[in-house]
Amino acid sequence: MTDNDGLRAIGSLPTQSRRKTYEHVYRALRHALISGRIPEGTHLVETELAAQLGVSRTPVRDALRRLESDGFVARGTAGGLWSRGIGPDEIADLFLVRTELEKLAARLACERAKPEQWAEPRSLIAQMGAAIDEFGLGSEEFGEIHLAFHTSVYRIAFGNRFAGLLDNYLLQCLDVAAELSYRDPACALPAVQQHEELLAELSSGDVSRAVAAAEAHVRRSADDAHRASTDTTLS
């Protein structure tokens, strides 16, 4: 494999992108790095990435800086940026943080929710199924809806203001965790079924059941992520 073979896995920017160019570039590159479509050790060249994505070099440069800060990209000893894998210890820590956040959100959402507030996450589960059918489980489109589902639960739990603060960074942990979990669709349990079961417990009014369901949901995701990571390493 040549240095840049992995870059061909990234599609150009959609004409009707719902996101700012920079955010789209960042998410597209991060998704390709986490999913292994850009293999570890690939040389990431600004000009080539910009041409592949159909954007200017500026959003690519900004996205690469952020990815370097996030630990997905590293500078080589002779210069240049290279893709970096995620180790087992990092995956474990990521899911440890997610477990505690999800348990707290489950407890507060179960205690605070008004019945009509569950309509939004229920609708998003239906959209998850449609995204899987059209784009696939490991797609960016599915990832956006999956994140929106959990964000809607956080808004119920924490309110709009604090959920917005979480969205600035902590929800990125959830986003990355999901991409790790669903990068190998053959390894993952049915996503729609998982979230239907989770929502049923969150909206049950029984706090202990809601917290247990949230913990089990993250544990399944962690198992899927570790399994996918192991399979990728062995392949």
Coordinates of N, CA and C in Angstrom, one line a residue:
M1 N 0.8 -1.2 0.0 CA 0.0 0.0 0.0 C 0.9 1.2 0.0
T2 N 0.6 2.2 -0.9 CA 1.3 3.5 -0.9 C 0.8 4.3 0.2
D3 N 1.5 5.4 0.5 CA 1.2 6.3 1.6 C -0.2 6.8 1.5
N4 N -0.7 7.1 0.3 CA -2.0 7.8 0.2 C -3.2 6.9 -0.3
D5 N -3.0 5.6 -0.4 CA -4.1 4.7 -0.8 C -5.3 4.9 0.0
G6 N -5.2 5.1 1.3 CA -6.3 5.3 2.2 C -7.2 6.5 1.9
L7 N -6.6 7.5 1.3 CA -7.3 8.7 1.1 C -8.5 8.6 0.1
R8 N -8.4 7.6 -0.8 CA -9.4 7.4 -1.8 C -10.8 6.9 -1.1
A9 N -10.7 6.6 0.2 CA -11.9 6.1 0.8 C -12.9 7.3 1.2
I10 N -12.4 8.5 1.1 CA -13.2 9.7 1.5 C -13.9 10.3 0.3
G11 N -15.2 10.5 0.4 CA -16.0 11.0 -0.7 C -15.9 12.6 -0.7
S12 N -16.3 13.2 -1.8 CA -16.3 14.6 -1.9 C -17.4 15.2 -1.0
L13 N -17.3 16.5 -0.8 CA -18.3 17.2 0.1 C -19.7 17.2 -0.6
P14 N -20.8 16.7 0.1 CA -22.1 16.8 -0.6 C -22.5 18.2 -0.9
T15 N -23.2 18.4 -2.0 CA -23.6 19.7 -2.4 C -24.5 20.3 -1.4
Q16 N -25.4 19.6 -0.8 CA -26.4 20.1 0.2 C -26.0 19.7 1.6
S17 N -24.7 19.9 1.9 CA -24.2 19.5 3.3 C -25.0 20.3 4.3
R18 N -25.4 19.7 5.4 CA -26.1 20.3 6.5 C -25.1 21.0 7.5
R19 N -23.8 20.7 7.3 CA -22.8 21.2 8.2 C -21.9 22.2 7.5
K20 N -21.3 23.1 8.3 CA -20.2 23.9 7.8 C -19.1 23.1 7.2
T21 N -18.5 23.7 6.2 CA -17.4 22.9 5.5 C -16.4 22.3 6.5
Y22 N -15.9 23.1 7.4 CA -14.9 22.7 8.3 C -15.4 21.5 9.1
E23 N -16.6 21.6 9.7 CA -17.2 20.5 10.5 C -17.3 19.2 9.7
H24 N -17.8 19.4 8.4 CA -17.9 18.2 7.6 C -16.6 17.5 7.3
V25 N -15.6 18.4 7.0 CA -14.2 17.8 6.8 C -13.7 17.1 8.0
Y26 N -13.8 17.7 9.1 CA -13.4 17.1 10.4 C -14.0 15.8 10.6
R27 N -15.4 15.7 10.5 CA -16.1 14.5 10.8 C -15.8 13.4 9.7
A28 N -15.7 13.8 8.5 CA -15.4 12.9 7.4 C -14.0 12.2 7.6
L29 N -13.0 13.1 7.9 CA -11.7 12.5 8.2 C -11.7 11.7 9.4
R30 N -12.3 12.1 10.5 CA -12.3 11.3 11.7 C -13.0 10.0 11.5
H31 N -14.1 10.0 10.8 CA -14.8 8.8 10.5 C -13.9 7.8 9.7
A32 N -13.2 8.3 8.7 CA -12.4 7.5 7.9 C -11.2 6.9 8.7
L33 N -10.7 7.7 9.7 CA -9.6 7.3 10.5 C -10.1 6.2 11.5
I34 N -11.2 6.4 12.2 CA -11.7 5.5 13.2 C -12.1 4.2 12.5
S35 N -12.8 4.3 11.3 CA -13.3 3.1 10.7 C -12.2 2.3 10.0
G36 N -11.0 2.8 9.9 CA -9.9 2.1 9.3 C -9.9 2.3 7.8
R37 N -10.8 3.1 7.2 CA -10.8 3.4 5.8 C -9.5 4.1 5.4
I38 N -9.0 5.0 6.3 CA -7.7 5.5 6.2 C -6.8 4.7 7.2
P39 N -6.0 3.8 6.7 CA -5.2 2.9 7.6 C -4.2 3.7 8.5
E40 N -3.9 3.1 9.6 CA -2.9 3.7 10.5 C -1.6 3.8 9.7
G41 N -0.9 5.0 9.9 CA 0.4 5.2 9.2 C 0.3 5.8 7.8
T42 N -0.9 6.3 7.5 CA -1.1 6.9 6.2 C -0.6 8.3 6.2
H43 N 0.1 8.8 5.3 CA 0.6 10.2 5.2 C -0.6 11.0 4.7
L44 N -0.9 12.0 5.5 CA -2.0 12.9 5.3 C -1.6 14.2 4.7
V45 N -1.8 14.4 3.4 CA -1.3 15.6 2.7 C -2.5 16.5 2.4
E46 N -2.3 17.7 2.8 CA -3.4 18.7 2.8 C -4.0 18.9 1.3
T47 N -3.1 19.0 0.4 CA -3.5 19.3 -1.0 C -4.3 18.1 -1.5
E48 N -3.9 16.9 -1.2 CA -4.6 15.7 -1.7 C -5.9 15.5 -1.1
L49 N -6.0 15.8 0.3 CA -7.2 15.7 1.0 C -8.2 16.7 0.5
A50 N -7.7 17.9 0.3 CA -8.6 19.0 -0.2 C -9.2 18.6 -1.6
A51 N -8.3 18.1 -2.5 CA -8.8 17.7 -3.8 C -9.8 16.6 -3.7
Q52 N -9.6 15.6 -2.8 CA -10.4 14.5 -2.7 C -11.8 14.9 -2.2
L53 N -11.8 15.8 -1.2 CA -13.1 16.3 -0.6 C -13.8 17.4 -1.4
G54 N -13.0 18.0 -2.3 CA -13.6 19.1 -3.1 C -13.8 20.3 -2.4
V55 N -12.8 20.6 -1.5 CA -12.8 21.9 -0.7 C -11.5 22.5 -0.8
S56 N -11.4 23.7 -0.2 CA -10.1 24.4 -0.2 C -9.2 23.8 0.9
R57 N -7.9 24.2 1.0 CA -7.0 23.7 1.9 C -7.3 24.2 3.4
T58 N -7.9 25.3 3.5 CA -8.1 25.9 4.8 C -8.9 25.0 5.8
P59 N -10.1 24.5 5.4 CA -10.8 23.6 6.3 C -10.1 22.3 6.6
V60 N -9.4 21.8 5.6 CA -8.6 20.6 5.8 C -7.5 20.9 6.8
R61 N -6.8 22.0 6.7 CA -5.7 22.3 7.6 C -6.3 22.4 9.0
D62 N -7.4 23.1 9.2 CA -8.0 23.3 10.5 C -8.5 21.9 11.1
A63 N -9.0 21.1 10.2 CA -9.5 19.8 10.7 C -8.3 18.9 11.1
L64 N -7.2 19.0 10.4 CA -6.1 18.2 10.7 C -5.5 18.6 12.1
R65 N -5.5 20.0 12.3 CA -5.0 20.5 13.6 C -5.9 19.9 14.7
R66 N -7.2 19.9 14.5 CA -8.0 19.4 15.6 C -7.8 17.9 15.8
L67 N -7.7 17.2 14.7 CA -7.5 15.7 14.8 C -6.1 15.4 15.5
E68 N -5.2 16.3 15.2 CA -3.9 16.1 15.9 C -4.1 16.3 17.4
S69 N -4.8 17.4 17.8 CA -5.1 17.6 19.2 C -5.9 16.5 19.8
D70 N -6.8 15.9 19.0 CA -7.6 14.8 19.5 C -6.8 13.5 19.6
G71 N -5.7 13.4 19.0 CA -4.8 12.2 19.1 C -5.0 11.3 17.9
F72 N -5.8 11.7 16.9 CA -6.0 10.8 15.7 C -4.9 11.0 14.6
V73 N -4.2 12.0 14.8 CA -3.1 12.3 13.8 C -1.8 12.7 14.6
A74 N -0.7 12.3 14.1 CA 0.6 12.6 14.7 C 1.6 13.1 13.7
R75 N 2.5 14.0 14.2 CA 3.6 14.5 13.3 C 4.7 13.5 13.3
G76 N 5.2 13.3 12.1 CA 6.3 12.4 11.9 C 7.6 13.0 12.3
T77 N 8.7 12.3 12.6 CA 9.9 12.8 13.0 C 10.6 13.7 11.9
A78 N 10.3 13.4 10.7 CA 10.8 14.1 9.5 C 9.8 15.2 9.0
G79 N 8.7 15.4 9.8 CA 7.7 16.3 9.4 C 6.5 15.6 8.8
G80 N 5.5 16.4 8.5 CA 4.3 15.8 7.9 C 3.4 15.2 8.9
L81 N 2.1 15.0 8.6 CA 1.1 14.4 9.5 C 0.8 13.0 9.0
W82 N 0.6 12.1 10.0 CA 0.3 10.7 9.7 C -0.8 10.2 10.6
S83 N -1.6 9.3 10.0 CA -2.8 8.8 10.8 C -2.3 7.9 11.9
R84 N -3.1 8.0 13.0 CA -2.7 7.3 14.2 C -3.9 6.4 14.7
G85 N -3.6 5.2 15.1 CA -4.7 4.3 15.6 C -5.0 4.6 17.0
I86 N -6.1 3.9 17.5 CA -6.6 4.0 18.9 C -6.3 2.7 19.6
G87 N -5.5 2.8 20.7 CA -5.1 1.6 21.4 C -6.2 1.1 22.3
P88 N -6.0 -0.1 22.8 CA -7.0 -0.7 23.7 C -7.2 0.1 25.0
D89 N -6.2 0.6 25.5 CA -6.3 1.4 26.8 C -7.1 2.7 26.5
E90 N -6.9 3.3 25.4 CA -7.7 4.5 25.1 C -9.1 4.2 24.9
I91 N -9.4 3.1 24.2 CA -10.8 2.6 24.0 C -11.5 2.4 25.4
A92 N -10.7 1.7 26.3 CA -11.3 1.4 27.6 C -11.6 2.7 28.3
D93 N -10.7 3.7 28.3 CA -10.9 4.9 29.0 C -12.1 5.7 28.4
L94 N -12.2 5.7 27.1 CA -13.3 6.4 26.4 C -14.7 5.8 26.9
F95 N -14.8 4.5 27.0 CA -16.0 3.9 27.4 C -16.3 4.0 28.9
L96 N -15.2 4.1 29.7 CA -15.4 4.4 31.1 C -16.0 5.8 31.3
V97 N -15.6 6.8 30.6 CA -16.2 8.1 30.7 C -17.6 8.1 30.2
R98 N -17.8 7.4 29.1 CA -19.2 7.3 28.5 C -20.1 6.6 29.5
T99 N -19.7 5.6 30.1 CA -20.6 4.9 31.1 C -21.1 5.8 32.2
E100 N -20.2 6.5 32.8 CA -20.6 7.4 33.9 C -21.5 8.5 33.4
L101 N -21.3 9.1 32.2 CA -22.1 10.1 31.7 C -23.5 9.6 31.3
E102 N -23.5 8.4 30.7 CA -24.8 7.8 30.3 C -25.7 7.4 31.6
K103 N -25.0 6.9 32.6 CA -25.8 6.6 33.8 C -26.4 7.8 34.4
L104 N -25.6 8.9 34.5 CA -26.2 10.1 35.1 C -27.3 10.7 34.3
A105 N -27.1 10.7 33.0 CA -28.2 11.2 32.1 C -29.4 10.3 32.2
A106 N -29.3 9.0 32.3 CA -30.4 8.1 32.4 C -31.2 8.4 33.7
R107 N -30.5 8.6 34.8 CA -31.2 8.9 36.0 C -31.9 10.2 36.0
L108 N -31.3 11.2 35.5 CA -31.9 12.5 35.5 C -33.1 12.6 34.5
A109 N -32.9 12.0 33.3 CA -33.9 12.0 32.3 C -35.2 11.2 32.8
C110 N -34.9 10.1 33.5 CA -36.0 9.3 34.0 C -36.8 10.1 35.1
E111 N -36.1 10.8 35.9 CA -36.7 11.6 37.0 C -37.4 12.9 36.5
R112 N -36.9 13.5 35.4 CA -37.3 14.8 35.1 C -38.2 14.9 33.8
A113 N -38.2 13.8 33.0 CA -38.9 13.9 31.7 C -40.4 14.1 31.9
K114 N -40.9 15.0 30.9 CA -42.4 15.0 30.7 C -42.7 14.0 29.6
P115 N -43.9 13.4 29.7 CA -44.2 12.4 28.7 C -44.0 12.8 27.3
E116 N -44.3 14.0 26.9 CA -44.2 14.4 25.5 C -42.8 14.6 25.0
Q117 N -41.8 14.6 26.0 CA -40.4 14.8 25.6 C -39.8 13.6 25.0
W118 N -40.5 12.4 25.2 CA -39.9 11.2 24.6 C -40.2 11.1 23.1
A119 N -41.1 12.0 22.6 CA -41.4 11.9 21.2 C -40.2 12.1 20.3
E120 N -39.3 13.0 20.6 CA -38.2 13.3 19.8 C -37.2 12.1 19.7
P121 N -36.7 11.6 20.8 CA -35.8 10.4 20.7 C -36.5 9.2 20.0
R122 N -37.8 9.0 20.2 CA -38.5 7.9 19.5 C -38.5 8.1 18.0
S123 N -38.7 9.4 17.6 CA -38.7 9.7 16.2 C -37.3 9.5 15.6
L124 N -36.3 9.8 16.4 CA -34.9 9.6 15.9 C -34.5 8.2 15.7
I125 N -35.1 7.3 16.5 CA -34.8 5.9 16.4 C -35.4 5.4 15.0
A126 N -36.5 5.9 14.6 CA -37.1 5.6 13.3 C -36.2 6.1 12.2
Q127 N -35.6 7.3 12.4 CA -34.7 7.8 11.4 C -33.4 7.0 11.4
M128 N -33.0 6.5 12.5 CA -31.8 5.6 12.5 C -32.0 4.4 11.6
G129 N -33.2 3.8 11.7 CA -33.5 2.6 10.8 C -33.4 3.0 9.4
A130 N -34.0 4.2 9.0 CA -34.0 4.6 7.6 C -32.6 4.9 7.1
A131 N -31.7 5.5 8.0 CA -30.3 5.8 7.6 C -29.5 4.5 7.4
I132 N -29.8 3.5 8.3 CA -29.1 2.2 8.1 C -29.5 1.6 6.8
D133 N -30.8 1.6 6.4 CA -31.3 1.0 5.2 C -30.7 1.7 4.0
E134 N -30.5 3.0 4.0 CA -30.1 3.8 2.9 C -28.6 3.9 2.8
F135 N -27.9 4.1 3.9 CA -26.5 4.5 3.9 C -25.6 3.4 4.6
G136 N -26.2 2.6 5.4 CA -25.4 1.6 6.1 C -25.1 2.0 7.6
L137 N -24.8 1.0 8.4 CA -24.7 1.2 9.8 C -23.4 2.0 10.2
G138 N -22.4 1.9 9.4 CA -21.1 2.6 9.7 C -21.0 3.9 9.0
S139 N -22.2 4.4 8.5 CA -22.1 5.7 7.7 C -22.1 6.9 8.6
E140 N -21.7 8.0 8.0 CA -21.7 9.3 8.7 C -23.2 9.7 9.0
E141 N -24.1 9.4 8.0 CA -25.5 9.8 8.2 C -26.1 9.1 9.4
F142 N -25.8 7.8 9.6 CA -26.2 7.1 10.8 C -25.6 7.7 12.0
G143 N -24.3 8.0 12.0 CA -23.6 8.6 13.1 C -24.3 9.9 13.6
E144 N -24.7 10.7 12.6 CA -25.3 12.0 13.0 C -26.6 11.8 13.7
I145 N -27.4 10.8 13.3 CA -28.7 10.6 13.9 C -28.5 9.9 15.2
H146 N -27.6 9.0 15.3 CA -27.2 8.4 16.6 C -26.9 9.4 17.7
L147 N -26.0 10.3 17.3 CA -25.6 11.4 18.2 C -26.8 12.3 18.6
A148 N -27.7 12.6 17.6 CA -28.8 13.4 17.9 C -29.8 12.7 18.9
F149 N -29.9 11.4 18.8 CA -30.7 10.6 19.8 C -30.2 10.8 21.2
H150 N -28.9 10.6 21.4 CA -28.3 10.7 22.7 C -28.3 12.2 23.2
T151 N -28.1 13.1 22.3 CA -28.2 14.5 22.6 C -29.6 14.9 23.1
S152 N -30.6 14.3 22.5 CA -32.0 14.6 22.9 C -32.3 14.1 24.3
V153 N -31.7 12.9 24.6 CA -31.8 12.4 26.0 C -31.1 13.3 27.0
Y154 N -29.9 13.8 26.6 CA -29.2 14.8 27.5 C -29.9 16.1 27.7
R155 N -30.6 16.5 26.6 CA -31.4 17.8 26.8 C -32.6 17.5 27.8
I156 N -33.1 16.3 27.8 CA -34.2 16.0 28.8 C -33.6 16.0 30.2
A157 N -32.4 15.4 30.3 CA -31.7 15.1 31.6 C -31.2 16.4 32.1
F158 N -30.5 17.2 31.3 CA -29.7 18.3 31.9 C -30.3 19.7 31.5
G159 N -31.2 19.7 30.6 CA -31.7 21.0 30.1 C -30.9 21.5 29.0
N160 N -31.4 22.4 28.2 CA -30.8 22.9 27.0 C -29.4 23.5 27.2
R161 N -29.3 24.3 28.3 CA -28.1 25.1 28.5 C -26.9 24.2 28.8
F162 N -27.1 23.3 29.8 CA -26.0 22.4 30.2 C -25.7 21.3 29.1
A163 N -26.8 20.9 28.4 CA -26.6 19.9 27.3 C -25.7 20.6 26.2
G164 N -26.0 21.9 26.0 CA -25.1 22.6 25.0 C -23.7 22.7 25.4
L165 N -23.4 22.8 26.7 CA -22.0 22.8 27.2 C -21.4 21.4 27.0
L166 N -22.2 20.4 27.3 CA -21.7 19.0 27.0 C -21.3 18.8 25.5
D167 N -22.2 19.4 24.7 CA -22.0 19.2 23.3 C -20.7 19.8 22.8
N168 N -20.2 20.7 23.5 CA -18.9 21.4 23.0 C -17.7 20.4 23.0
Y169 N -17.8 19.5 24.0 CA -16.6 18.5 24.0 C -17.0 17.1 24.4
L170 N -17.7 17.0 25.5 CA -18.0 15.6 26.1 C -18.8 14.8 25.1
L171 N -19.7 15.4 24.4 CA -20.5 14.5 23.5 C -19.6 14.0 22.3
Q172 N -18.5 14.6 22.1 CA -17.5 14.1 21.1 C -17.1 12.7 21.5
C173 N -17.0 12.5 22.9 CA -16.6 11.2 23.3 C -17.6 10.1 22.9
L174 N -18.9 10.5 23.0 CA -19.9 9.6 22.6 C -19.9 9.3 21.1
D175 N -19.6 10.4 20.4 CA -19.6 10.3 18.9 C -18.5 9.3 18.5
V176 N -17.3 9.5 19.1 CA -16.2 8.6 18.8 C -16.5 7.2 19.2
A177 N -17.0 7.1 20.4 CA -17.4 5.7 20.9 C -18.3 5.0 20.0
A178 N -19.3 5.7 19.4 CA -20.2 5.1 18.5 C -19.6 4.7 17.2
E179 N -18.7 5.5 16.7 CA -18.0 5.1 15.5 C -17.1 3.9 15.7
L180 N -16.5 3.8 16.9 CA -15.7 2.6 17.2 C -16.6 1.4 17.3
S181 N -17.8 1.5 17.9 CA -18.7 0.4 18.1 C -19.3 -0.1 16.8
Y182 N -19.6 0.8 15.9 CA -20.3 0.5 14.6 C -19.4 0.4 13.4
R183 N -18.1 0.4 13.6 CA -17.2 0.4 12.4 C -17.2 -0.9 11.7
D184 N -17.6 -2.0 12.4 CA -17.7 -3.3 11.8 C -19.2 -3.8 12.0
P185 N -20.1 -3.5 11.0 CA -21.5 -3.8 11.2 C -21.7 -5.3 11.6
A186 N -20.9 -6.2 11.1 CA -21.1 -7.6 11.4 C -20.9 -7.9 12.8
C187 N -20.2 -7.1 13.6 CA -19.9 -7.3 15.0 C -21.0 -6.7 15.9
A188 N -21.7 -5.8 15.4 CA -22.6 -5.0 16.3 C -24.0 -5.6 16.4
L189 N -24.6 -5.5 17.6 CA -26.0 -5.9 17.8 C -26.9 -5.0 17.0
P190 N -28.1 -5.4 16.7 CA -29.0 -4.5 15.9 C -29.1 -3.1 16.6
A191 N -28.7 -2.1 15.9 CA -28.7 -0.7 16.5 C -30.1 -0.2 16.9
V192 N -31.1 -0.4 16.0 CA -32.4 0.1 16.2 C -33.0 -0.6 17.5
Q193 N -32.8 -1.9 17.5 CA -33.3 -2.7 18.6 C -32.7 -2.3 20.0
Q194 N -31.4 -2.0 19.9 CA -30.7 -1.6 21.1 C -31.3 -0.3 21.7
H195 N -31.6 0.7 20.8 CA -32.0 2.0 21.2 C -33.5 1.9 21.6
E196 N -34.3 1.1 20.9 CA -35.7 0.9 21.3 C -35.8 0.4 22.8
E197 N -34.9 -0.6 23.1 CA -34.9 -1.2 24.4 C -34.4 -0.2 25.4
L198 N -33.4 0.6 25.1 CA -32.9 1.6 26.0 C -34.0 2.7 26.3
L199 N -34.7 3.2 25.2 CA -35.7 4.2 25.4 C -36.9 3.7 26.2
A200 N -37.2 2.4 26.0 CA -38.3 1.9 26.8 C -38.0 1.9 28.3
E201 N -36.7 1.7 28.7 CA -36.4 1.7 30.1 C -36.2 3.2 30.6
L202 N -35.7 4.0 29.8 CA -35.5 5.4 30.2 C -36.9 6.1 30.4
S203 N -37.8 5.7 29.7 CA -39.2 6.3 29.8 C -40.1 5.5 30.7
S204 N -39.6 4.5 31.4 CA -40.4 3.7 32.2 C -40.8 4.3 33.5
G205 N -40.1 5.3 34.0 CA -40.3 5.9 35.3 C -39.6 5.2 36.4
D206 N -38.9 4.1 36.1 CA -38.2 3.4 37.1 C -36.7 3.7 37.0
V207 N -36.2 4.5 37.9 CA -34.8 5.0 37.8 C -33.8 3.9 37.8
S208 N -33.9 2.9 38.7 CA -33.0 1.8 38.7 C -32.9 1.0 37.4
R209 N -34.1 0.8 36.8 CA -34.1 0.1 35.5 C -33.5 1.0 34.4
A210 N -33.7 2.3 34.4 CA -33.2 3.2 33.4 C -31.6 3.3 33.5
V211 N -31.1 3.4 34.7 CA -29.6 3.4 34.9 C -29.0 2.1 34.5
A212 N -29.6 1.0 34.9 CA -29.1 -0.3 34.5 C -29.1 -0.5 33.0
A213 N -30.2 0.0 32.3 CA -30.3 -0.1 30.9 C -29.2 0.7 30.2
A214 N -28.9 1.9 30.7 CA -27.9 2.8 30.1 C -26.5 2.1 30.3
E215 N -26.3 1.6 31.4 CA -25.0 0.9 31.7 C -24.8 -0.3 30.7
A216 N -25.9 -1.1 30.6 CA -25.8 -2.3 29.7 C -25.6 -1.8 28.2
H217 N -26.3 -0.7 27.9 CA -26.1 -0.2 26.5 C -24.7 0.1 26.2
V218 N -24.0 0.8 27.1 CA -22.6 1.2 26.9 C -21.7 0.0 26.9
R219 N -22.0 -1.0 27.8 CA -21.2 -2.2 27.9 C -21.3 -2.9 26.5
R220 N -22.5 -3.0 25.9 CA -22.6 -3.7 24.6 C -21.8 -2.9 23.6
S221 N -21.9 -1.6 23.6 CA -21.1 -0.8 22.7 C -19.6 -1.0 22.8
A222 N -19.2 -1.1 24.1 CA -17.7 -1.3 24.4 C -17.3 -2.7 23.8
D223 N -18.1 -3.7 24.1 CA -17.8 -5.0 23.6 C -17.7 -5.0 22.1
D224 N -18.6 -4.3 21.4 CA -18.6 -4.3 19.9 C -17.3 -3.6 19.4
A225 N -17.0 -2.5 20.2 CA -15.8 -1.7 19.8 C -14.5 -2.5 19.9
H226 N -14.4 -3.2 21.0 CA -13.2 -4.1 21.3 C -13.1 -5.2 20.3
R227 N -14.3 -5.8 20.0 CA -14.3 -6.9 19.0 C -13.9 -6.4 17.6
A228 N -14.5 -5.3 17.2 CA -14.1 -4.7 15.9 C -12.6 -4.3 15.9
S229 N -12.1 -3.8 17.0 CA -10.7 -3.4 17.0 C -9.8 -4.6 16.9
T230 N -10.2 -5.7 17.6 CA -9.4 -6.9 17.5 C -9.4 -7.5 16.1
D231 N -10.6 -7.6 15.5 CA -10.7 -8.1 14.2 C -9.9 -7.3 13.2
T232 N -9.9 -6.0 13.3 CA -9.2 -5.1 12.4 C -7.7 -5.4 12.6
T233 N -7.2 -5.6 13.8 CA -5.8 -5.8 14.1 C -5.4 -7.2 13.5
L234 N -6.3 -8.2 13.6 CA -5.9 -9.5 13.1 C -6.0 -9.6 11.6
S235 N -6.8 -8.8 10.9 CA -7.0 -8.9 9.5 C -5.8 -8.4 8.7

